PDB file of C-alpha atoms in Angstrom:
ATOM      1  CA  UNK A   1      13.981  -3.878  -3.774  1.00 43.00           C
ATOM      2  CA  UNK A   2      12.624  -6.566  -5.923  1.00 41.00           C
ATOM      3  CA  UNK A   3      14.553  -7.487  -8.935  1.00 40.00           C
ATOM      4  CA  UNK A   4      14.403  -9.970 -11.874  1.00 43.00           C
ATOM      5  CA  UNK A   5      14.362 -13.620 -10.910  1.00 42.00           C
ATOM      6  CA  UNK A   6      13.071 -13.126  -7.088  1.00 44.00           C
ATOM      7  CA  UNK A   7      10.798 -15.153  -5.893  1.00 58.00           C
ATOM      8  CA  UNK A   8       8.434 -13.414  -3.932  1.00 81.00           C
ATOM      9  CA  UNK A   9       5.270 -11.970  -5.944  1.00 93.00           C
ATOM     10  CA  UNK A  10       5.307  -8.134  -5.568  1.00 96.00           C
ATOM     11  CA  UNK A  11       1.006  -7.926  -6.003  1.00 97.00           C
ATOM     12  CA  UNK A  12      -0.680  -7.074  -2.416  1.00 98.00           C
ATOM     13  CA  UNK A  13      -4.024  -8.249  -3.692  1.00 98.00           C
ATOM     14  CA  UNK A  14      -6.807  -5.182  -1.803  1.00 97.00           C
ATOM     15  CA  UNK A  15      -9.812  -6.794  -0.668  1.00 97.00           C
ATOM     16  CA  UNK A  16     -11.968  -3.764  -1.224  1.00 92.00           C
ATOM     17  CA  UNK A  17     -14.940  -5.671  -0.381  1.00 94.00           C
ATOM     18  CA  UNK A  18     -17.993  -5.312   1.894  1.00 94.00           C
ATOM     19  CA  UNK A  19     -18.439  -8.319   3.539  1.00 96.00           C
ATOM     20  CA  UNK A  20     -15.892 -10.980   5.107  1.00 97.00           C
ATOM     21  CA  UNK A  21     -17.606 -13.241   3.777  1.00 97.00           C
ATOM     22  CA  UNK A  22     -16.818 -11.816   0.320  1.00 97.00           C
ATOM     23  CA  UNK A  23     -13.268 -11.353   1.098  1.00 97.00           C
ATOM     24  CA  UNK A  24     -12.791 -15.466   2.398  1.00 97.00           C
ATOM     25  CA  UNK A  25     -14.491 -15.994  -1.142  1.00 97.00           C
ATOM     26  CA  UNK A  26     -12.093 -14.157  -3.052  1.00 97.00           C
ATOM     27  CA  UNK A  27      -8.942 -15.552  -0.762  1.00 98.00           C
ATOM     28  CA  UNK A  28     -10.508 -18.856  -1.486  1.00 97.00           C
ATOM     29  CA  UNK A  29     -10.522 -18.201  -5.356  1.00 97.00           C
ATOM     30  CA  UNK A  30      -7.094 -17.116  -5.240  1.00 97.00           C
ATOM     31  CA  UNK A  31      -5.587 -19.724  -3.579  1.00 96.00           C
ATOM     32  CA  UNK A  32      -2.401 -20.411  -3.655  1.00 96.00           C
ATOM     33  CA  UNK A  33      -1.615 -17.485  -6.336  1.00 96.00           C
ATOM     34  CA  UNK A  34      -1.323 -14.890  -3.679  1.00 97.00           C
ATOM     35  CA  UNK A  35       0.071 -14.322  -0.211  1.00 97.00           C
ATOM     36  CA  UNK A  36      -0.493 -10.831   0.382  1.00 98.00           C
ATOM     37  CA  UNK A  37      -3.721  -9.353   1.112  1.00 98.00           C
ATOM     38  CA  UNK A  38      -4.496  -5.604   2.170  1.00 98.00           C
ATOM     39  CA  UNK A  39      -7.610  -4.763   4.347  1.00 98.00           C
ATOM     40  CA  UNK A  40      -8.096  -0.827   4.482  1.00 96.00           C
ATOM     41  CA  UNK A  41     -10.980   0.782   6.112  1.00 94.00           C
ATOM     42  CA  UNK A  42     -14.326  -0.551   4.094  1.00 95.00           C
ATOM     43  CA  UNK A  43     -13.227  -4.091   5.227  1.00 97.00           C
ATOM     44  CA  UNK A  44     -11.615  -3.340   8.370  1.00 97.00           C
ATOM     45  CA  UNK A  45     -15.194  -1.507   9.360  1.00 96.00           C
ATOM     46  CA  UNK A  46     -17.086  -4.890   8.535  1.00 96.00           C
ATOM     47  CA  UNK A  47     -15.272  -7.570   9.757  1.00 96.00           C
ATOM     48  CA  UNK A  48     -12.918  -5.940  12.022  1.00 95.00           C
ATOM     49  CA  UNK A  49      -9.396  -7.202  13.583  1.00 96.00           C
ATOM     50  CA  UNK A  50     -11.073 -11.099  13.817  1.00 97.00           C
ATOM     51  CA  UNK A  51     -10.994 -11.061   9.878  1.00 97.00           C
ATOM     52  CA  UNK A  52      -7.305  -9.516   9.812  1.00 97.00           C
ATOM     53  CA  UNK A  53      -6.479 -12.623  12.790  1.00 97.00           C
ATOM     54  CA  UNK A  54      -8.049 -15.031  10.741  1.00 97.00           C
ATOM     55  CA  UNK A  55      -5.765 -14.169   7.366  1.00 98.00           C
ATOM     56  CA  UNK A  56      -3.142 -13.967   9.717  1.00 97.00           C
ATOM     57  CA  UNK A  57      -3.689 -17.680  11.054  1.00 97.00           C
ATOM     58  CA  UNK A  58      -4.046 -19.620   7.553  1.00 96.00           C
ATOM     59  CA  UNK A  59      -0.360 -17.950   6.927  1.00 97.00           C
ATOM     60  CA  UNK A  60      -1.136 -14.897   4.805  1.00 98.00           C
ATOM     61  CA  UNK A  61       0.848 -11.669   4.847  1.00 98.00           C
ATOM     62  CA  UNK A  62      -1.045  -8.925   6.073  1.00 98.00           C
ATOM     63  CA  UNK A  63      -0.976  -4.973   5.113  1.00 98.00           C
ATOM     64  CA  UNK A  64      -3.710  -3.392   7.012  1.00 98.00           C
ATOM     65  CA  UNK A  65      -3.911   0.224   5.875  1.00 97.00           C
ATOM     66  CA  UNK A  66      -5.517   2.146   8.456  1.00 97.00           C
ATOM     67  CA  UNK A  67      -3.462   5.272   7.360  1.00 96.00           C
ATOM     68  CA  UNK A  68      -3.952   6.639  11.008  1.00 97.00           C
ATOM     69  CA  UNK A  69      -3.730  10.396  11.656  1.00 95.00           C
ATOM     70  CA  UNK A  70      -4.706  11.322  15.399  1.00 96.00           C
ATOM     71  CA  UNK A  71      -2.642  12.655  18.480  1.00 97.00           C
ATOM     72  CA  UNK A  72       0.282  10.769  19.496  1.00 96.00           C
ATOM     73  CA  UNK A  73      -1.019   9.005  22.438  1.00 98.00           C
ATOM     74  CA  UNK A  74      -3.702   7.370  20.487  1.00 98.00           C
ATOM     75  CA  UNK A  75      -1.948   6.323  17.297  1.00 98.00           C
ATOM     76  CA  UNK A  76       0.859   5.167  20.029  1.00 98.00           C
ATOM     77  CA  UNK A  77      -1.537   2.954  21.379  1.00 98.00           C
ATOM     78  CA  UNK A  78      -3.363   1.756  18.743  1.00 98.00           C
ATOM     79  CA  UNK A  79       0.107   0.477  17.087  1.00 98.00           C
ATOM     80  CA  UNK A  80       0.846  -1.450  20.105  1.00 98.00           C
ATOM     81  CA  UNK A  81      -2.398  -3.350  19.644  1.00 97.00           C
ATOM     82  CA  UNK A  82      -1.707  -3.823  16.231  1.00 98.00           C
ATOM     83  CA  UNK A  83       1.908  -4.850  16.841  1.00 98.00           C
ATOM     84  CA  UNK A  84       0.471  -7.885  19.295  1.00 97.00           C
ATOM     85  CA  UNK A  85      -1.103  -9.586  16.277  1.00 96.00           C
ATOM     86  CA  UNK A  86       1.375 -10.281  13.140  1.00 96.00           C
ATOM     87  CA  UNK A  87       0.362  -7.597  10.763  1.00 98.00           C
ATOM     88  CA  UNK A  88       2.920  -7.070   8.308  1.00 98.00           C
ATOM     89  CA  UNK A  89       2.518  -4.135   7.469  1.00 98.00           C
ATOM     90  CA  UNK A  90       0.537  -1.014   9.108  1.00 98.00           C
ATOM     91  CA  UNK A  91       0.248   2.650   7.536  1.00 98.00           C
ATOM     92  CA  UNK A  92      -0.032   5.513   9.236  1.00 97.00           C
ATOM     93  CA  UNK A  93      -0.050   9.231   7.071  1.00 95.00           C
ATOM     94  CA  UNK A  94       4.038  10.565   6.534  1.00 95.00           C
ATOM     95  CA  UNK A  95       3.799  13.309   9.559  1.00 94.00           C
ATOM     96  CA  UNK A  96       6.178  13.640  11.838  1.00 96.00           C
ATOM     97  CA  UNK A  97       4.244  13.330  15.141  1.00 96.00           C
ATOM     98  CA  UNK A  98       2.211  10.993  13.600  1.00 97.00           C
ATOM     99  CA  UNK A  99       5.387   8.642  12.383  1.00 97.00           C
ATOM    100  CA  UNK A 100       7.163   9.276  15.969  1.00 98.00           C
ATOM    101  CA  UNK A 101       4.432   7.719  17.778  1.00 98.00           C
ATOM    102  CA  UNK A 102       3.906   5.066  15.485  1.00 98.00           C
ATOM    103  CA  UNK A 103       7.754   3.690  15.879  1.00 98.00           C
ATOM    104  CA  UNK A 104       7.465   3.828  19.627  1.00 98.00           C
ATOM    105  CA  UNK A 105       4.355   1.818  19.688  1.00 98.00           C
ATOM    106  CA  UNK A 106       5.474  -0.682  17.503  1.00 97.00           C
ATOM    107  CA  UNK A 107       8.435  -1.386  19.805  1.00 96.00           C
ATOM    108  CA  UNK A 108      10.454  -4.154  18.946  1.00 96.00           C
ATOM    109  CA  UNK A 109       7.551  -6.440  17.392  1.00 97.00           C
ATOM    110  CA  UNK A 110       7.973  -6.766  13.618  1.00 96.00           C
ATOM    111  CA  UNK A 111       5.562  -4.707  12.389  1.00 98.00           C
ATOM    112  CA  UNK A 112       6.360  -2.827   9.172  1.00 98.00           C
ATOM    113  CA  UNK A 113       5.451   0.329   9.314  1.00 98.00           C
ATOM    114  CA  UNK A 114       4.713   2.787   6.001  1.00 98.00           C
ATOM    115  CA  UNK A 115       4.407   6.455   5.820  1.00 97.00           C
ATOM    116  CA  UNK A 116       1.830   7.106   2.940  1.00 93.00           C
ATOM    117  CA  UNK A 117       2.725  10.551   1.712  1.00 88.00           C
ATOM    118  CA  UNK A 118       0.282  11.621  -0.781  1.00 74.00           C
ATOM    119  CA  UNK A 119      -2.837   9.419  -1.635  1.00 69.00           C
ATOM    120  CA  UNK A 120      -2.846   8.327  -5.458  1.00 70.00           C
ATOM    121  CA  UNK A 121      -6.227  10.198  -6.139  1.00 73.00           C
ATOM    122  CA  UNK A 122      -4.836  13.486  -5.174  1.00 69.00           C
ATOM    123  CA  UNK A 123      -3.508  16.204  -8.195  1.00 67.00           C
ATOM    124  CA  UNK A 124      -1.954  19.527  -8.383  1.00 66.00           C
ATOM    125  CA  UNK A 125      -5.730  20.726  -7.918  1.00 72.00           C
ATOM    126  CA  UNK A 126      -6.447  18.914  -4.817  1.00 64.00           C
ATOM    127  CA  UNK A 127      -3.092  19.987  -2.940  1.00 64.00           C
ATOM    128  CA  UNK A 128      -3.547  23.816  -4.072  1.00 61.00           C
ATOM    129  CA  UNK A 129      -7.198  23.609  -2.768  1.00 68.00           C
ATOM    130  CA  UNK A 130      -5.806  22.176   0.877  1.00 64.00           C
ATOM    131  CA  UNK A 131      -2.928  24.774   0.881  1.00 74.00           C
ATOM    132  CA  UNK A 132      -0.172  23.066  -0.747  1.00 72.00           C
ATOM    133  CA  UNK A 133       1.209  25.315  -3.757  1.00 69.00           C
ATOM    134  CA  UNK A 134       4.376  23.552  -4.073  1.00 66.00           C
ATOM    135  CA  UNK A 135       2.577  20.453  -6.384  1.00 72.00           C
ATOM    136  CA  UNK A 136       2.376  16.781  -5.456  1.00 79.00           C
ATOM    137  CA  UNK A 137       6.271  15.770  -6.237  1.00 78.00           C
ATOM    138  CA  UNK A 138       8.002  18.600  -3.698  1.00 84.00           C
ATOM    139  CA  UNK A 139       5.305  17.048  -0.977  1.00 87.00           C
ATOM    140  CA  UNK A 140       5.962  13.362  -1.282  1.00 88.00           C
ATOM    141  CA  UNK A 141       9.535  14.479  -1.146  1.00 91.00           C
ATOM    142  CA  UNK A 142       9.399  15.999   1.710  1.00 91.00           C
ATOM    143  CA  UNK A 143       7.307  13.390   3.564  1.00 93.00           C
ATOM    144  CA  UNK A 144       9.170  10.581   2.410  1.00 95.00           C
ATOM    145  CA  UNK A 145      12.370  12.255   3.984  1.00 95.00           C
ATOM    146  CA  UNK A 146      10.511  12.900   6.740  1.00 95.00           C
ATOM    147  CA  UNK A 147       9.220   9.270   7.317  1.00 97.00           C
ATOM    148  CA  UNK A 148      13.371   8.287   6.665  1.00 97.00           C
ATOM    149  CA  UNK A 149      13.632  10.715   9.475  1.00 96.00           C
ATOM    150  CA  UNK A 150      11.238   9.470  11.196  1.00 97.00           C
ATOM    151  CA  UNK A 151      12.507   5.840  11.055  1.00 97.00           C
ATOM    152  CA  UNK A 152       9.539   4.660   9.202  1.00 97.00           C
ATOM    153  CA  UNK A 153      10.522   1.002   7.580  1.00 98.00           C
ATOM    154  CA  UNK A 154       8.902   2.335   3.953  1.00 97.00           C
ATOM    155  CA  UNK A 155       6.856   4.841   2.054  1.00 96.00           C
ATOM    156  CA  UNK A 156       3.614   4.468   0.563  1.00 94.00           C
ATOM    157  CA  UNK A 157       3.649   6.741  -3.108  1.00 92.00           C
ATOM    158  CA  UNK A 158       2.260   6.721  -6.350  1.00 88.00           C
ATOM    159  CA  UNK A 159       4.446   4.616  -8.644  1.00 89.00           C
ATOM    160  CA  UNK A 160       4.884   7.996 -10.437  1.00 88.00           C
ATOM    161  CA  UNK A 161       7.029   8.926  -7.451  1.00 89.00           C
ATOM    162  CA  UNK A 162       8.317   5.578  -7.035  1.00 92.00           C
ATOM    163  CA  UNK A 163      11.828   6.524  -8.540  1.00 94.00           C
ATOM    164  CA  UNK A 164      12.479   9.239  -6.625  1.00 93.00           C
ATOM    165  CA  UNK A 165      11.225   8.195  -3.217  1.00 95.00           C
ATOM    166  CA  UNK A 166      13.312   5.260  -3.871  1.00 96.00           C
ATOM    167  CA  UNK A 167      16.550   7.323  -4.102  1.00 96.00           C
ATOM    168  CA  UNK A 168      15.643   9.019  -0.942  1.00 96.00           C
ATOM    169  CA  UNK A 169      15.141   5.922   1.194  1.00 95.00           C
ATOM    170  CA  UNK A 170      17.772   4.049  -0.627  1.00 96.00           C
ATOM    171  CA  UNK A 171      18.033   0.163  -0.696  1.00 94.00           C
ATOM    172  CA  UNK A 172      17.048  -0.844   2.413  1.00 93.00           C
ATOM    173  CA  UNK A 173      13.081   0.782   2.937  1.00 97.00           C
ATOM    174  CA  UNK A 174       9.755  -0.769   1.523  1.00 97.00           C
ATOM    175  CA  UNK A 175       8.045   1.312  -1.244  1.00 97.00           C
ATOM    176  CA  UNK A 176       4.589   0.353  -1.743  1.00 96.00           C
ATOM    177  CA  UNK A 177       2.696   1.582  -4.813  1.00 94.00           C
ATOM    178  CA  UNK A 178      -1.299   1.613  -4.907  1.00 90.00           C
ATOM    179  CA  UNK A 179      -2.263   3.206  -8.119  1.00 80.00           C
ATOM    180  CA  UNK A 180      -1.188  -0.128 -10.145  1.00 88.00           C
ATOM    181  CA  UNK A 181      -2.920  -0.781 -13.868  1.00 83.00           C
ATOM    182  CA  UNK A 182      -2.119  -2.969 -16.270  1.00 85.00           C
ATOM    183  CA  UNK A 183      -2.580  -0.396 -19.963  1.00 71.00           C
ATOM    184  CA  UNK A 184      -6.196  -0.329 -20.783  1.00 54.00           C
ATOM    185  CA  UNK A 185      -7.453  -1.222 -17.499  1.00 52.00           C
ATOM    186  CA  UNK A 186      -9.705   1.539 -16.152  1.00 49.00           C
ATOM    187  CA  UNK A 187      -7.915   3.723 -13.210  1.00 49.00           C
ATOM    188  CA  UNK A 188     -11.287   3.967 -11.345  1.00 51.00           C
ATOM    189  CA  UNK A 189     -10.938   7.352  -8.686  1.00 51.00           C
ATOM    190  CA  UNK A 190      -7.056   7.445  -8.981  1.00 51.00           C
ATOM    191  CA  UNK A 191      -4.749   9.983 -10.833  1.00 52.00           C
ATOM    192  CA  UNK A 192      -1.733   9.257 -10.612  1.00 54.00           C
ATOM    193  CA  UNK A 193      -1.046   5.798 -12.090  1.00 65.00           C
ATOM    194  CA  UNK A 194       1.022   3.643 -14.040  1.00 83.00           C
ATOM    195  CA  UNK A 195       1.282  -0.067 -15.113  1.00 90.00           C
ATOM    196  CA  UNK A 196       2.876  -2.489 -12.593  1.00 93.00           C
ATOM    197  CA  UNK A 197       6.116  -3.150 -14.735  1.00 93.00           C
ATOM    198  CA  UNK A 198       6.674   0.629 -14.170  1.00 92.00           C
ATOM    199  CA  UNK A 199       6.294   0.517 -10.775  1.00 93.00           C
ATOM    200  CA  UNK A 200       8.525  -2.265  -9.599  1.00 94.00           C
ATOM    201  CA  UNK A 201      11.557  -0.967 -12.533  1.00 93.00           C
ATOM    202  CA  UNK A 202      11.137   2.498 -10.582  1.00 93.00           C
ATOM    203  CA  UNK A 203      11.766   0.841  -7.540  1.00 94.00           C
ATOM    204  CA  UNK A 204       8.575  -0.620  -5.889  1.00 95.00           C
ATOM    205  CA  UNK A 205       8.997  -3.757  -3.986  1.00 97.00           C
ATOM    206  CA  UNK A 206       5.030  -4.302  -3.711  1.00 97.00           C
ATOM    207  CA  UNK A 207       2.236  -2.762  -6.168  1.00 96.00           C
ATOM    208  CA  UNK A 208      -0.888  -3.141  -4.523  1.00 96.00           C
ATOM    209  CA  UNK A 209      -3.877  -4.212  -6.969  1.00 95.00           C
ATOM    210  CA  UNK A 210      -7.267  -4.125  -6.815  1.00 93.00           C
ATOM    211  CA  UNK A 211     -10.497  -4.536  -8.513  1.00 92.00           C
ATOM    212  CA  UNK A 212      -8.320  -5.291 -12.044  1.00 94.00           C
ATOM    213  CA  UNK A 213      -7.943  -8.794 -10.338  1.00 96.00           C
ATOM    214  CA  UNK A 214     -10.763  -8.936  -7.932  1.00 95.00           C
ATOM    215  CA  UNK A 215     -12.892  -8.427 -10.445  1.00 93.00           C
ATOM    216  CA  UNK A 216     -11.906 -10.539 -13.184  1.00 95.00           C
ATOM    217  CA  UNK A 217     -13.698 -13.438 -14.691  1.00 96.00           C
ATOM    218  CA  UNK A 218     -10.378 -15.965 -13.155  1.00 96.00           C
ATOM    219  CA  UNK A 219      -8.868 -13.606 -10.454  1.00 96.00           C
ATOM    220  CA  UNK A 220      -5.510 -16.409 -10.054  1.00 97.00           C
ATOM    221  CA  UNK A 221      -5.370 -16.733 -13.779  1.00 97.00           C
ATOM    222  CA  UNK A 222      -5.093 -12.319 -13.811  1.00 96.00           C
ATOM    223  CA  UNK A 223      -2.274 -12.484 -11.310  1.00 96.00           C
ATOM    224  CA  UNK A 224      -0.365 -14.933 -13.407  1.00 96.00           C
ATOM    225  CA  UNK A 225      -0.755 -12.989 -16.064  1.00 95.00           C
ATOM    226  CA  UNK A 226       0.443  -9.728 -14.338  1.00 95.00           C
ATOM    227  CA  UNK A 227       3.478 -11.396 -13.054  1.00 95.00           C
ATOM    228  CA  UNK A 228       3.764 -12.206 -16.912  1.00 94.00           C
ATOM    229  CA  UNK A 229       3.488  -8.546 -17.407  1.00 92.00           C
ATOM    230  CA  UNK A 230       5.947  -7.372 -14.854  1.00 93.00           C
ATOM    231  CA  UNK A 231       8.417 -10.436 -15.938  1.00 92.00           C
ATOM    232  CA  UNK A 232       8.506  -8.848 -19.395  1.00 88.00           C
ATOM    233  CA  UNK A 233       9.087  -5.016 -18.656  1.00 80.00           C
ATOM    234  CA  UNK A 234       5.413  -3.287 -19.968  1.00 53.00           C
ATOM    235  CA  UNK A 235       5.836   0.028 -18.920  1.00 48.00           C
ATOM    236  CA  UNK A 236       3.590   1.696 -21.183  1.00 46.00           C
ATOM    237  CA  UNK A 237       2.135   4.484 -18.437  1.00 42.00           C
ATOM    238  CA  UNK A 238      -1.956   4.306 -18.236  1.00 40.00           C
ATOM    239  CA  UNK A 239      -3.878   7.270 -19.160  1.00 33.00           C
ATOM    240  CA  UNK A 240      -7.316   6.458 -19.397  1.00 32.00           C
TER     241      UNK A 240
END
């Protein structure tokens, strides 16, 4: 778990863009400022493994967030390929047969791989519609024990969870929180949020951010300043 003083940034910057060409802009911009990037599906369905390769070559750390939910066989498989090209870290969704296949396709490379649990723009409402009565904290529970069971290297929660999900994988597994604002920035479609200081003194070790710093008039200059943020212990939780 990150604490005080590290080193390493704990911002996965998400290139929620259309184009590659978009997404080498804003690496570009960023520069030196960040060493993380996450491609999930928009990207990944534009540009494809040869963008995730080419991150991969000029040294950057790569989460590619697939969040892969199929029969065994084929997410086996497809985390094999993945494995073969220095992804950092791969997601596949917290369930069981899901998470089993996943660690024997990964084999011995050293892929990461995260079980995401519940995504940050479901609610109470959502679950209850899909059959879930129990409420969003009893499910992430359960999954992230599950994914411990599992042998899953981390957990992918809401930073609302972060805490507890922490205390269930203990020390030693990654806890990745999308859902990341800084107070007053807009939360876009997610629900469950909180400000990035919150996240990483629950227990986070990465808070993945998006269009708060993609977005901004000087993206490097907002990552500076979140690191600021996080350095300084704003917890104040977002609401709006």
């Amino acid at each position: 778990m990150m604490t005080p003083g590290m080193k390493r940034s704990p911002i996965i910057v998400a290139l929620d863009v259309e184009t590659a060409e978009e997404a080498r802009a804003l690496v570009a911009r960023l520069g030196p400022a960040v060493a993380f990037y996450k491609v999930g599906m928009e990207l990944y369905a534009a540009a494809g493994m040869e963008f995730v390769r080419e991150l991969v070559a000029q040294g950057k750390e790569v989460f590619l967030d697939m969040k892969y939910y199929d029969i065994g066989e084929t997410v086996r498989r497809a985390v094999a390929q993945v494995a073969r090209t220095g992804v950092r870290f791969l997601t596949v969704h917290a369930v069981g047969q899901v998470m089993r296949a996943a660690v024997e396709g990964r084999g011995t490379s050293g892929l990461k791989l995260l079980g995401v649990t519940v995504l940050t723009s479901f609610d109470r409402n959502d679950l209850e519609e899909d059959g879930y009565p129990g409420g969003v904290s009893s499910l992430v529970e359960r999954r992230a024990r599950n994914a411990v069971a599992a042998g899953m290297d981390g957990m992918v929660v809401s930073p609302l969870e972060a805490a507890r999900v922490r205390a269930i994988g203990g020390p030693d597994r990654i806890v990745v929180t999308p859902g990341v604002r800084s107070a007053g920035a807009a939360r876009g479609d997610q629900k469950r949020v909180a400000t990035p200081a919150q996240a990483v003194r629950d227990g986070a070790d990465y808070v993945v951010m998006g269009r708060q710093i993609t977005r901004a008039a000087d993206p490097a200059a907002e990552v500076a300043r979140v690191l600021e943020e996080i350095a300084r212990g704003e917890v104040v939780v977002v609401n709006g």
